[in-house]
Every structure is written in structure tokens, then in C-alpha cells.
GROMACS .gro file of C-alpha atoms in nm:
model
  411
    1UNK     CA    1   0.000   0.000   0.000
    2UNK     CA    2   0.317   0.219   0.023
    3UNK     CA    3   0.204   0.361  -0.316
    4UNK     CA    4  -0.108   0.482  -0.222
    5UNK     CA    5  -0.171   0.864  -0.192
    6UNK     CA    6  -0.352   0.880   0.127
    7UNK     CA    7  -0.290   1.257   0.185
    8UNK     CA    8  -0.541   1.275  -0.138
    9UNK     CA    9  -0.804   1.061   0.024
   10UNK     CA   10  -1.144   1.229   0.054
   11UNK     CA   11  -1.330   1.178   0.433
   12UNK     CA   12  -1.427   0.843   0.448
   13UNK     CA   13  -1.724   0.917   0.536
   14UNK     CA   14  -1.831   1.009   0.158
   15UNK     CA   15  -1.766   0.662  -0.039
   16UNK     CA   16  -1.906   0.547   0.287
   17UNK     CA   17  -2.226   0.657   0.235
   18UNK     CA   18  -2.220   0.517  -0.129
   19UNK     CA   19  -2.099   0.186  -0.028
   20UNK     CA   20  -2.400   0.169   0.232
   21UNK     CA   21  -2.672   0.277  -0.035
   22UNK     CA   22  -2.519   0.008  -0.246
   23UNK     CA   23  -2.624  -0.271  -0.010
   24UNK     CA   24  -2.949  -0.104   0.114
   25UNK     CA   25  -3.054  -0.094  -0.225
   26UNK     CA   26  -2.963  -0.424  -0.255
   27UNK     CA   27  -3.150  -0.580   0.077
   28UNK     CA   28  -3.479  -0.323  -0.190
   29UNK     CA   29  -3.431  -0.541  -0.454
   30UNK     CA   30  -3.507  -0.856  -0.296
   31UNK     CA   31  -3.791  -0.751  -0.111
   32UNK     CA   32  -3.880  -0.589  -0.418
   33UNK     CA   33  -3.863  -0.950  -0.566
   34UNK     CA   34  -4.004  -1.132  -0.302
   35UNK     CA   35  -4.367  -0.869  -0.302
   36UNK     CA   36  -4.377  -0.927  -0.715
   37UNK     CA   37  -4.317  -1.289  -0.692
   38UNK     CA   38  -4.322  -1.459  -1.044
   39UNK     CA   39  -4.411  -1.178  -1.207
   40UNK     CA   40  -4.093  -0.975  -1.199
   41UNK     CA   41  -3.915  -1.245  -1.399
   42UNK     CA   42  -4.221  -1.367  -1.663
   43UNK     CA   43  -4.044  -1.134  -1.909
   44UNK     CA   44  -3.788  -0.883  -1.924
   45UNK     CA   45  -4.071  -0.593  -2.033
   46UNK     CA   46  -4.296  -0.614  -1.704
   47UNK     CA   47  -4.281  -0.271  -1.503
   48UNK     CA   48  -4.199  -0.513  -1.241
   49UNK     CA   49  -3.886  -0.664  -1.371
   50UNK     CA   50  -3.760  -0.331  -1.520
   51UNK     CA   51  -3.781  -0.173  -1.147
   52UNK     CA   52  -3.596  -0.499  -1.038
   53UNK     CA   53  -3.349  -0.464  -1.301
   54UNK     CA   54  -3.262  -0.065  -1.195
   55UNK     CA   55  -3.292  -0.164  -0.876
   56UNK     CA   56  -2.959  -0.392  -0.897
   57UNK     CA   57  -2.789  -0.208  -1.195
   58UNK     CA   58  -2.856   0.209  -1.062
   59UNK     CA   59  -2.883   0.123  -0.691
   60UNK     CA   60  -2.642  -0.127  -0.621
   61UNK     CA   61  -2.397  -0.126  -0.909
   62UNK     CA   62  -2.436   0.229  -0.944
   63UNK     CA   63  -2.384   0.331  -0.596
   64UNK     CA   64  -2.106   0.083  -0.548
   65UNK     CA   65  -1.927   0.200  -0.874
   66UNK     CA   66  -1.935   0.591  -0.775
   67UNK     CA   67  -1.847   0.486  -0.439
   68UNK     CA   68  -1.537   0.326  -0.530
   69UNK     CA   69  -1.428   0.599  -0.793
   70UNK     CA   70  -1.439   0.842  -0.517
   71UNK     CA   71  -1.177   0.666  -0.334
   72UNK     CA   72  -0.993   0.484  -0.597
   73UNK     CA   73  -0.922   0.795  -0.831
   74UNK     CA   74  -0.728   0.982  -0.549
   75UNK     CA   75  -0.583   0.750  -0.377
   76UNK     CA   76  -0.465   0.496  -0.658
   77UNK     CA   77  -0.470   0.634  -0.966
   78UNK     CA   78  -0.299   0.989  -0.875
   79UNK     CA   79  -0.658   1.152  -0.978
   80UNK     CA   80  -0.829   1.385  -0.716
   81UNK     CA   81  -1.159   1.475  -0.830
   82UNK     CA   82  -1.303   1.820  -0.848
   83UNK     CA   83  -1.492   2.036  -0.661
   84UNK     CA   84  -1.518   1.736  -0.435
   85UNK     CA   85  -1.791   1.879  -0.161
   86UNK     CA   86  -2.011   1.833  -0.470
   87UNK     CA   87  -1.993   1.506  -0.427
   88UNK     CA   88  -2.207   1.438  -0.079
   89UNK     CA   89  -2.513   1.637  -0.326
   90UNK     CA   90  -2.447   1.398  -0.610
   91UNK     CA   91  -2.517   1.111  -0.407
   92UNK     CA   92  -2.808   1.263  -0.290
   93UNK     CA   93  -2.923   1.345  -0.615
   94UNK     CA   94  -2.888   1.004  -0.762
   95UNK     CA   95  -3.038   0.782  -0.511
   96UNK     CA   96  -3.364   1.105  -0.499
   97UNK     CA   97  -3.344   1.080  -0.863
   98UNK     CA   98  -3.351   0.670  -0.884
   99UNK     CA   99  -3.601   0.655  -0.646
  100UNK     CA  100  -3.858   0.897  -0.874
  101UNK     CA  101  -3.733   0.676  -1.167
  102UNK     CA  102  -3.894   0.373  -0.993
  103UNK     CA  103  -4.204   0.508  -0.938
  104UNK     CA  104  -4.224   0.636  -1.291
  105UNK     CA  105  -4.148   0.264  -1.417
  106UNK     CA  106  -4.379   0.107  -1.188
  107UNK     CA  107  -4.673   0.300  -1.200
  108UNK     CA  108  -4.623   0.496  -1.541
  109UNK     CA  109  -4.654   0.839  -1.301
  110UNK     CA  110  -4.594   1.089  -1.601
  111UNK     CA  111  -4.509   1.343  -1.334
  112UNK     CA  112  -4.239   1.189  -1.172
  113UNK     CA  113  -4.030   1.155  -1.485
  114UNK     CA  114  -3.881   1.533  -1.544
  115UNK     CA  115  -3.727   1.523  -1.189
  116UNK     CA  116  -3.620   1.170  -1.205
  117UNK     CA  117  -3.457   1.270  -1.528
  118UNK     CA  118  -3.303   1.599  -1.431
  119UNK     CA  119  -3.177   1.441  -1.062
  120UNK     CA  120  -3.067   1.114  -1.208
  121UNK     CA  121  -2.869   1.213  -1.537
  122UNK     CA  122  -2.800   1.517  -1.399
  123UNK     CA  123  -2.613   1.345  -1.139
  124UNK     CA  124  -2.474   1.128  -1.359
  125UNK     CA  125  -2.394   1.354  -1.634
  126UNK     CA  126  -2.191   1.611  -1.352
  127UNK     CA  127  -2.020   1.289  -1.197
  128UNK     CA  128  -1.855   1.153  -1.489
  129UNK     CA  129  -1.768   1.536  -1.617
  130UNK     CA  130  -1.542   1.573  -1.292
  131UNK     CA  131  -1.412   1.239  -1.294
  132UNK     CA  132  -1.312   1.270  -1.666
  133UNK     CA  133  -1.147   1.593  -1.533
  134UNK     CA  134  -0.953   1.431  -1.253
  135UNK     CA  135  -0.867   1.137  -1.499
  136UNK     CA  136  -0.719   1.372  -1.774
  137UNK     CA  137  -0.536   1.598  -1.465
  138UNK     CA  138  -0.379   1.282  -1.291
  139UNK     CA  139  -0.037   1.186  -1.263
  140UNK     CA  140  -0.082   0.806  -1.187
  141UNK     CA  141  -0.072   0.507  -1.408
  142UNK     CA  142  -0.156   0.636  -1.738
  143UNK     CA  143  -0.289   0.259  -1.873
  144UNK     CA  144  -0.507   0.269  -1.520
  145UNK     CA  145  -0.616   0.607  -1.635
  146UNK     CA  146  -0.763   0.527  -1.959
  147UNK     CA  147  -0.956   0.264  -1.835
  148UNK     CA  148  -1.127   0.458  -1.628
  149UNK     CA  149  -1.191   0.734  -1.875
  150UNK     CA  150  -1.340   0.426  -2.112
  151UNK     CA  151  -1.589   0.319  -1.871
  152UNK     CA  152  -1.673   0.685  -1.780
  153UNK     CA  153  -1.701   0.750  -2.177
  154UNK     CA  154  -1.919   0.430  -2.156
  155UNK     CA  155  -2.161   0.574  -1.855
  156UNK     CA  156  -2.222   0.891  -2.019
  157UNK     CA  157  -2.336   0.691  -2.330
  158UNK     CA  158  -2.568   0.462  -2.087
  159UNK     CA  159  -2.711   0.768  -1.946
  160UNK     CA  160  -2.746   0.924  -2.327
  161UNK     CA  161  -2.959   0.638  -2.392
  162UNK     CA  162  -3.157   0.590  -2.025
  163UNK     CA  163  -3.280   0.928  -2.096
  164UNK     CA  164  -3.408   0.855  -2.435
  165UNK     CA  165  -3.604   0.542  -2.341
  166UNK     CA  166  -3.760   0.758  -2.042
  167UNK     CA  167  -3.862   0.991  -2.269
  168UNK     CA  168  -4.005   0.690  -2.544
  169UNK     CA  169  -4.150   0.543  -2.220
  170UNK     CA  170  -4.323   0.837  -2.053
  171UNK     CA  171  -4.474   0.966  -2.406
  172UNK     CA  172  -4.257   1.260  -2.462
  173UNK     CA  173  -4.132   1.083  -2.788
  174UNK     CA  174  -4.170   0.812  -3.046
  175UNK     CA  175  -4.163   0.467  -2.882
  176UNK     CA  176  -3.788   0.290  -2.899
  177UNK     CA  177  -3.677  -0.002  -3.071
  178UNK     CA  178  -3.594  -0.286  -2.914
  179UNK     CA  179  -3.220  -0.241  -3.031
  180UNK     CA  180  -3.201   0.117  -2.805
  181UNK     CA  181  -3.303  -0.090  -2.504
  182UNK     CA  182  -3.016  -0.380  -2.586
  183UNK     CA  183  -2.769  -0.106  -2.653
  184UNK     CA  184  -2.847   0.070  -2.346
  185UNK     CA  185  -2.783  -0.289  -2.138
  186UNK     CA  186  -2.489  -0.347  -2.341
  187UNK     CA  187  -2.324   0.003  -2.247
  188UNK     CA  188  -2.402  -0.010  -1.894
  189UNK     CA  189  -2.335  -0.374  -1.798
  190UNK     CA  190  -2.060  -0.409  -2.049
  191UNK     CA  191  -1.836  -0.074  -2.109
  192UNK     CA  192  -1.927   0.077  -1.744
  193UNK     CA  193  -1.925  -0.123  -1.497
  194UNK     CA  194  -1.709  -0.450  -1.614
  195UNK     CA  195  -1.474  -0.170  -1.807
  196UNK     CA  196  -1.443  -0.029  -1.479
  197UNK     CA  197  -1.387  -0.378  -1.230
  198UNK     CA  198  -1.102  -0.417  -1.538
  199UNK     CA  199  -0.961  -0.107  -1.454
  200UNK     CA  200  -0.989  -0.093  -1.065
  201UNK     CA  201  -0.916  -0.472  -1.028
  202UNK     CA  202  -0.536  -0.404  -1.208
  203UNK     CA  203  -0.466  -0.215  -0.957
  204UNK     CA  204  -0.681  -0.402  -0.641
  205UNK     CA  205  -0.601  -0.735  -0.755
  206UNK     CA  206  -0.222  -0.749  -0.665
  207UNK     CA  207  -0.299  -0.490  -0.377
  208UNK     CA  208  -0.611  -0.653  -0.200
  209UNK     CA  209  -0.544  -1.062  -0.350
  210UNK     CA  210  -0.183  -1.041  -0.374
  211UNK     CA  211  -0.211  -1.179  -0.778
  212UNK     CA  212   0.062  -1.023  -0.940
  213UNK     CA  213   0.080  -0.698  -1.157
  214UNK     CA  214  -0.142  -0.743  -1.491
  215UNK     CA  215   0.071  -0.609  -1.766
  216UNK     CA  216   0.010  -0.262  -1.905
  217UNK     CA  217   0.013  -0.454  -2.269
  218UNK     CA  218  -0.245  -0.689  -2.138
  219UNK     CA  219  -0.452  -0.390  -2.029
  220UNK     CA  220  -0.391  -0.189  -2.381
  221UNK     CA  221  -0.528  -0.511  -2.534
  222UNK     CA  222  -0.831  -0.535  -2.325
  223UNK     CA  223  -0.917  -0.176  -2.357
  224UNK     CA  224  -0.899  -0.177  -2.743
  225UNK     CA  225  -1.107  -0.481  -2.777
  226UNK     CA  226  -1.371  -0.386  -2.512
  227UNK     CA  227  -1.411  -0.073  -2.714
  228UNK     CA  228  -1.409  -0.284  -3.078
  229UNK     CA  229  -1.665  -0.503  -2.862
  230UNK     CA  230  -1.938  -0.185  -2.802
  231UNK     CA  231  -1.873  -0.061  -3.184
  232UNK     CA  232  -2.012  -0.428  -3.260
  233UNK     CA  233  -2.296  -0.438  -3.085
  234UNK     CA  234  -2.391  -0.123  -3.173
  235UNK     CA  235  -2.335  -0.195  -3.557
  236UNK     CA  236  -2.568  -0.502  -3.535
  237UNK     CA  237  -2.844  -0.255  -3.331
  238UNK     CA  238  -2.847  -0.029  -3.604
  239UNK     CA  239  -2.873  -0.323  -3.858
  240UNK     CA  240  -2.509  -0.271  -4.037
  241UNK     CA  241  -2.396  -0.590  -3.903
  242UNK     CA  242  -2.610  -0.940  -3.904
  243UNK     CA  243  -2.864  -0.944  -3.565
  244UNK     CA  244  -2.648  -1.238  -3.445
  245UNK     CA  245  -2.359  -1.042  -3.428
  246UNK     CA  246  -2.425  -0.868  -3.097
  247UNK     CA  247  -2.352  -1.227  -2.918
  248UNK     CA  248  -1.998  -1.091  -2.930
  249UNK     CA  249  -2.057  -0.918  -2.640
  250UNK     CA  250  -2.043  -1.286  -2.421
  251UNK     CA  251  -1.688  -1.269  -2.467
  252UNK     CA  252  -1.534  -0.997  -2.231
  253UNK     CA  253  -1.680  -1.150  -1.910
  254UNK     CA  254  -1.605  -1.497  -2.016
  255UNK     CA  255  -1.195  -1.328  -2.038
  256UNK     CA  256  -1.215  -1.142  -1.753
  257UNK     CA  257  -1.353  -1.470  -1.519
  258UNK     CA  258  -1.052  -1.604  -1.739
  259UNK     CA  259  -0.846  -1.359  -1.644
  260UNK     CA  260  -0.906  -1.345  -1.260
  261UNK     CA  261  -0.902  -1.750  -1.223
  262UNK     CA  262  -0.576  -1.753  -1.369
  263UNK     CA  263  -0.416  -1.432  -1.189
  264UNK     CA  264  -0.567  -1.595  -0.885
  265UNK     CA  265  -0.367  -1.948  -0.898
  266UNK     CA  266  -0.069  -1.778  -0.982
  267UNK     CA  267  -0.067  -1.518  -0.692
  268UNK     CA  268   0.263  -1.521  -0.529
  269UNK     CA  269   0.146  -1.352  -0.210
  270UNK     CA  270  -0.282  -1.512  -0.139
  271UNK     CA  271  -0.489  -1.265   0.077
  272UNK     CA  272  -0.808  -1.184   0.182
  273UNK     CA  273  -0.953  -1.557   0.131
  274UNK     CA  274  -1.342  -1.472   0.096
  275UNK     CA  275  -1.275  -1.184  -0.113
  276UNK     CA  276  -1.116  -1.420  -0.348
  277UNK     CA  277  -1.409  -1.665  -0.305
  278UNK     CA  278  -1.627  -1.366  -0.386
  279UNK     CA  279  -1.450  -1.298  -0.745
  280UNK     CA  280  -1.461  -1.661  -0.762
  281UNK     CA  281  -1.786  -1.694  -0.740
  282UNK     CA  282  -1.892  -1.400  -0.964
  283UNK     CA  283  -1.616  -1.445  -1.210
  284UNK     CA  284  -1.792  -1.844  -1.210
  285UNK     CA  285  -2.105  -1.635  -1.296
  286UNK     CA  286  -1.978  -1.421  -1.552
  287UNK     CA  287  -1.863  -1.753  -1.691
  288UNK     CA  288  -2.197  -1.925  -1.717
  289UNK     CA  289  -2.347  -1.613  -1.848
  290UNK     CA  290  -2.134  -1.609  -2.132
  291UNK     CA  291  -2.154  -1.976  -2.258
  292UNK     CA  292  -2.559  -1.981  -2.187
  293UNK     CA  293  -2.564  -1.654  -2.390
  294UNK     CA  294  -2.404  -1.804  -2.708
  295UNK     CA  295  -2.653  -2.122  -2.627
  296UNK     CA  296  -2.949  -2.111  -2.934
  297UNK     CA  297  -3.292  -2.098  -2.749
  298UNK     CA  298  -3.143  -1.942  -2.405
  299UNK     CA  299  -3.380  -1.711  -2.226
  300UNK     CA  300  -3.237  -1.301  -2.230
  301UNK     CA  301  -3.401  -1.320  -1.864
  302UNK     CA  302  -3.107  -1.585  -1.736
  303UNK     CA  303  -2.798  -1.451  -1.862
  304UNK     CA  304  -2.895  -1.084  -1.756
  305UNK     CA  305  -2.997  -1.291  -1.418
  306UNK     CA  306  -2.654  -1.370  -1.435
  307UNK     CA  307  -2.498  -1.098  -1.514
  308UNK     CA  308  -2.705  -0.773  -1.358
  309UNK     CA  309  -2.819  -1.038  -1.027
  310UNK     CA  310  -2.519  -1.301  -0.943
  311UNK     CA  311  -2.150  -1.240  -1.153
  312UNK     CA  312  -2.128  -0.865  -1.113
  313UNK     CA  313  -2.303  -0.802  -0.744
  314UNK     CA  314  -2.095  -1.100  -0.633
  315UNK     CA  315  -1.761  -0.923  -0.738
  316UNK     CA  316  -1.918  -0.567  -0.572
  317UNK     CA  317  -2.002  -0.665  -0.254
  318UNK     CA  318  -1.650  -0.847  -0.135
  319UNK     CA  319  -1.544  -0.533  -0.277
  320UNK     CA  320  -1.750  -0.314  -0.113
  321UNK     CA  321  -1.661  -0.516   0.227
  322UNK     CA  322  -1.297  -0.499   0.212
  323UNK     CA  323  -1.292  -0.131   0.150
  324UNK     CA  324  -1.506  -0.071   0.399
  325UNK     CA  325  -1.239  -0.209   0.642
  326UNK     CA  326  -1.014   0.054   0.441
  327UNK     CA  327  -1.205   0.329   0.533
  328UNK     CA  328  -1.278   0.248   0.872
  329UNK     CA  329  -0.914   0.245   0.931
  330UNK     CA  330  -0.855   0.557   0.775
  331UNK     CA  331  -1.113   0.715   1.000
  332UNK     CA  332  -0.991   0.585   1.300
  333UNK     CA  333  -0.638   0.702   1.226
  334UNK     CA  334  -0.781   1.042   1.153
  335UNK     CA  335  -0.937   1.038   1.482
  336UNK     CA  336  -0.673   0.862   1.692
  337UNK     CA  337  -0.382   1.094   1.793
  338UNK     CA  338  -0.083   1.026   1.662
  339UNK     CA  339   0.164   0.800   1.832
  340UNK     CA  340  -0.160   0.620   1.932
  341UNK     CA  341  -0.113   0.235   1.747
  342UNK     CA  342  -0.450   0.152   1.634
  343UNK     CA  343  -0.552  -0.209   1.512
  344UNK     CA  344  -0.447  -0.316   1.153
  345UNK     CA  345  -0.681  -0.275   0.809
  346UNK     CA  346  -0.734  -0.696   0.867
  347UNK     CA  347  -0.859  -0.706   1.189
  348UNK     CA  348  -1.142  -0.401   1.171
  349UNK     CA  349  -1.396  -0.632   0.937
  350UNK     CA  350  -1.427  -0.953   1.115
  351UNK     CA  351  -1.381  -1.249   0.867
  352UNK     CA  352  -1.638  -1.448   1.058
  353UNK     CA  353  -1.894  -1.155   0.904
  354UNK     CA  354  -1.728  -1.176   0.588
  355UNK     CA  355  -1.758  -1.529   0.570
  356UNK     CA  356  -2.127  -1.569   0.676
  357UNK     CA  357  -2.195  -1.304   0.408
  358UNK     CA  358  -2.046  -1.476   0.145
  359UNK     CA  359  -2.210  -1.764   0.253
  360UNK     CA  360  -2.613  -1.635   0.226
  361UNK     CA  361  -2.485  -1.441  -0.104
  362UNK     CA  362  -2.418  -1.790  -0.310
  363UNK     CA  363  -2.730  -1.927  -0.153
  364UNK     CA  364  -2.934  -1.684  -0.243
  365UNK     CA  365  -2.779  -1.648  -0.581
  366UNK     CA  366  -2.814  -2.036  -0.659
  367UNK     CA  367  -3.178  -1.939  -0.561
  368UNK     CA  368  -3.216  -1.672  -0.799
  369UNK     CA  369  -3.064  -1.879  -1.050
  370UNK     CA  370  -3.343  -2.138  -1.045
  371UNK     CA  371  -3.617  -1.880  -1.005
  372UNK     CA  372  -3.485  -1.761  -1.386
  373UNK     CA  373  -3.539  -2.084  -1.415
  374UNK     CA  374  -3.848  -2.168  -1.269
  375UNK     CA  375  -4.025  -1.823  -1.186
  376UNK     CA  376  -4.221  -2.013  -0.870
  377UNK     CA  377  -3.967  -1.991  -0.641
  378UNK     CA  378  -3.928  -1.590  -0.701
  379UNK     CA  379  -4.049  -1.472  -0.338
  380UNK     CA  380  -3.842  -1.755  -0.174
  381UNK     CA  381  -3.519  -1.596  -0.393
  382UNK     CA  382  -3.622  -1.304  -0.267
  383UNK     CA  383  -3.673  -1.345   0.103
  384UNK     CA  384  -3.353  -1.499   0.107
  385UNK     CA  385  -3.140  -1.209  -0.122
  386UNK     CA  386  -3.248  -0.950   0.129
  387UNK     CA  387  -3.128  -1.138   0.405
  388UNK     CA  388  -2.796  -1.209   0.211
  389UNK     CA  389  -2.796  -0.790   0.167
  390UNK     CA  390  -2.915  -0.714   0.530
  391UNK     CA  391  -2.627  -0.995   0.677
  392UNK     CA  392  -2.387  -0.795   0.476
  393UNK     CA  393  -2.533  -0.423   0.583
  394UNK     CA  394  -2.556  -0.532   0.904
  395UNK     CA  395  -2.124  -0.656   0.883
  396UNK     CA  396  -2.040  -0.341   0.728
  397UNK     CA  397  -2.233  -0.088   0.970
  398UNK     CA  398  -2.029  -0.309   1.268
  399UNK     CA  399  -1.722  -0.245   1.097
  400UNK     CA  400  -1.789   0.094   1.050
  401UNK     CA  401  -1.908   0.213   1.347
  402UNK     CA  402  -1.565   0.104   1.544
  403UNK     CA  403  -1.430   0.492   1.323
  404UNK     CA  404  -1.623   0.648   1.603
  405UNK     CA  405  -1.622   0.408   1.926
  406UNK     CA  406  -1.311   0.268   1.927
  407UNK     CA  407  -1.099   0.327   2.251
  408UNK     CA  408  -0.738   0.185   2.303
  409UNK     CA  409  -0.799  -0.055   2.633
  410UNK     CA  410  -0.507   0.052   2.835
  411UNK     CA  411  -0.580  -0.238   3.087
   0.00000   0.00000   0.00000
């Protein structure tokens, strides 16, 4: 960690807060799943299963992707953002503005869409400008850098097109294609937020897993072809390339599970075990979703179930945990006077919390897996994924709270 710039660090309080949402919304979406029952995964065009959907891919992806950029572009990638007392409004404004979004999907409330727009891409759209800033501005690794910018490039394109299909949606223009709505998934799930795990994990991989270093050329490579990837699927949208052609898009997350497996059993120095088990699990995921997706006959519904509900939340949330543990410590060495030893970054999350996270996470998943499957055992899946997000809100808030009530015992 000797490279990190922690004088650059913003209060830890403010990812914090992101990180928190992230799981919250989370614990939503299950109850959310668990009230519809089989009828937020009959089809992927119900108002039930798109508030599902944005649900998992605004609140908990979302959150949890913002949340991390706050910290990671200052602290590892040289990149302090802008005009960062902004930020504590932003995530107000996003999680205000996702909030009126669900209520305009779910009950077509016409009114609710202008401020759900103007809070949630607005957000969105004045997030990614200062973190495109701080990107161009930084000094740190300029292969990390890019990355970043490509999945930020790749979220302003996703919100581009949300605001569109809201606009198709609530009336205020010609209904969308199909393709738009594809395109839109493809952006999001594919340029923003695995672009961005790509980008982080080169740096968090060797740092939090001890893998070794990826290689800048591997990186180059990746970047080029993620970006060749979107041009593809967007081609076949628009009908300049054969329909079929947007099943090209299976292959970055079945390289990057690749990827991670095999930086994994080659790590010199292993740490954190069930943060590896929870890329090993998603990356597993992200696996399946990719060979069921090039599978003639397979149901949209399960690989996005997949995708949007196992591989990528998996990944997130041992994330979201370990840094947590970051932050606390950061907090409490803020608040601790110096000279004062305070206890290490490992011992501040208990890995008995970890653990039993990790442990209702793959249960529920398997769960939500076979309710894809077999839409009858939705509201058991979904009893059981807001536990998984409540056992893993209530670990982090533990965790957490020892920034403020910790006391050195001097007996």
C-alpha cells in the first residue's frame, strides 16, 4: 500500500455513504422480488422486472461504482476529483433521482419523470464530467487512467440512452426499438461497470489478493477490444452488421472470469480468502453467463440474471466489504492521535462476518438462479437475497461504526 496517496483521500465518510446505499438498495431489490413474486421475472418488459433490473444495476452497481471511484481515483490512480464537496449532493441526487425513476417505471406516473430525469442524469452527467477531469489531470498510471476514462465515456453513453427510453416510455417521444433498449444494457453492464472492475481490479487485484501486476500490454489489449466489442454491438443494433452479431458481447466476461481464475492461482502472495471466493464466485457467474448466452434458445431473462443479479453483485459486494475495512481504518487514524497504534486494516472487518456473508450471497444467488429458471420460487429468492444484503449491511455498519467508538484498552 506504500504507493497509495492517502494525503489525497477524501473523508471516508463520503464513499461510505455510497458503499451503504449500495447494499441497502440491494436488501430493496429482494424484497422488491419477493412482493412481485413470479411476475418480476415472466419477461424482461414487465414494469416489475424493469424496477428490479434498476434496482440492482442504478442502486447497487451504481452506488457501489461511484463509491469506489471516489476513493480509488485519489488515492490509486494519482486523480483527485473536483470540486469534491459536490460530491455528498451527487449522491443525494442520484439515489432522490432513482427513487422517482422507480415510481415512474412502476406506475407509469408521467409526473415523476422530469425530476427523475433531471436528478438522475444530472447526477450522472456532472459525476462523470469531474471524474473525466480528474482522470485527464492525474499523474498516476496512465494505462489505469484510460480505463477509467473508457468506462466513464461508456456511462455517459448509458445515461445518453436511459434518458431517451424515459422519454419513449413516458410519451414525450416516439416509442424505442428494441435495439435502443439492448444497446443501453450493453453500455451499462458491459463498457461501465465491467470496463471499470477491469480497470480498478489491475490495480486491487495485486494490492487486495496479492495476484501479481497485470501487464500494461495486457490492459492496452483489453481496452482496445472492449471498445471494438461496443462498436459491434452497436453496428448489429443499427442493422449494419447481421442481428447475431451482438452475441460478441459474451466474450469480455467470459476473459475477464478467465483472467481473474488464472491471476488468482498464480498469486505469489494469497490474501483476503473470501474476497477471493467472492470474485470466484462471480467471475464463475460471468462464466456461465457467457456460454448460456451463445446457447441457441437461451432465455435473455437468465444470462442478464446472471450478469445484472449473481456475476457482477458477487464481485461488488466483497469489494465493497474490504474497503469498507479501508475506510474504517482511515477514520480511525484520523481520529486517533498520533503515536496512538491503532488495530491493523485486517482485523477491523471480522472475517467471521465476511464469511457468513459470502455464505447467504451464493445461496441466495443459486436461488435466484433457479427462479430464472423456474419463476415459482421468485419470493423464496427473494426473502432470502435480502437477508444475504441485510447480513452484509448489518457486517459493514459493525465495521464501520468502530471509526467512532473505538478506545485503546489501556488495561
Amino acid at each position: 500500500m506504500s504507493g497509495l496517496a492517502f494525503a489525497q483521500a477524501p473523508p471516508p465518510l463520503v464513499p461510505v455513504r455510497f458503499l451503504q446505499s449500495a447494499l441497502a438498495w440491494g436488501l430493496v431489490a429482494g424484497l422488491w422480488l419477493a412482493w412481485q413474486g413470479e411476475v418480476a421475472l415472466l419477461s424482461r418488459w414487465t414494469p416489475a422486472t424493469l424496477v428490479l433490473v434498476h434496482m440492482l444495476a442504478l442502486g447497487l452497481l451504481g452506488n457501489a461504482m461511484l463509491g469506489s471511484l471516489v476513493q480509488f481515483l485519489p488515492v490509486a490512480a494519482g486523480s483527485p476529483l473536483p470540486c469534491p464537496r459536490l460530491v455528498p449532493w451527487l449522491h443525494a441526487m442520484f439515489n432522490l433521482g432513482l427513487v422517482l425513476l422507480l415510481v415512474t417505471l412502476a406506475s407509469q406516473a408521467r409526473a415523476c419523470a422530469v425530476p427523475a430525469g433531471v436528478l438522475l442524469c444530472g447526477s450522472l452527467a456532472v459525476f462523470t464530467v469531474l471524474a473525466l477531469v480528474a482522470v485527464l489531470r492525474g499523474n498516476g498510471q496512465r494505462v489505469v487512467r484510460d480505463g477509467v476514462g473508457l468506462a466513464l465515456v461508456a456511462l455517459a453513453m448509458t445515461t445518453a440512452l436511459g434518458l431517451l427510453l424515459l422519454a419513449a416510455r413516458t410519451g414525450w417521444r416516439v416509442p424505442a426499438p428494441p435495439g435502443l433498449v439492448d444497446l443501453h444494457a450493453m453500455f451499462g453492464s458491459l463498457g461501465w461497470v465491467l470496463g471499470l472492475l477491469a480497470a480498478v481490479g489491475s490495480i486491487t487485484l495485486p494490492m487486495l489478493q496479492g495476484t501479481h501486476a497485470v501487464p500494461s500490454a495486457g490492459s492496452r489489449v483489453w481496452q482496445v477490444s472492449l471498445l471494438a466489442t461496443l462498436g459491434v454491438v452497436a453496428a448489429a443494433q443499427m442493422k449494419l452488421l447481421p442481428e447475431a452479431a451482438w452475441r460478441v458481447a459474451a466474450w469480455p466476461f467470459a476473459v475477464f472470469g478467465i483472467a481473474v481464475f488464472v491471476l488468482q492461482a498464480r498469486a505469489p502472495h494469497r490474501r483476503n480468502p473470501t474476497l477471493r471466493r467472492f470474485w470466484q464466485a462471480g467471475c464463475t457467474a460471468l462464466l456461465a453467463a457467457s456460454v448460456t448466452a451463445l446457447w441457441p434458445g437461451t432465455p435473455l431473462l437468465l444470462v442478464g440474471m446472471l450478469v445484472l443479479g449473481v456475476g457482477l453483485p458477487l464481485m461488488v459486494v466483497g469489494m465493497a466489504l474490504e474497503i469498507t475495512g479501508f475506510l474504517t481504518w482511515i477514520a480511525l487514524r484520523q481520529r486517533v492521535p498520533r503515536g496512538l497504534r491503532v488495530p491493523g486494516v485486517g482485523s477491523l472487518f471480522a472475517e467471521a462476518d465476511k464469511r457468513r456473508a459470502f455464505a447467504a450471497h451464493v445461496i441466495a444467488d443459486l436461488l435466484l438462479v433457479m427462479a430464472a429458471l423456474a419463476p415459482a420460487v421468485a419470493r423464496t429468492a427473494g426473502f432470502v437475497i435480502a437477508l444475504a444484503y441485510a447480513v452484509s449491511l448489518h457486517g459493514q455498519r459493525r465495521c464501520w461504526r468502530q471509526a467512532a467508538t473505538w478506545r485503546r484498552d489501556d488495561g
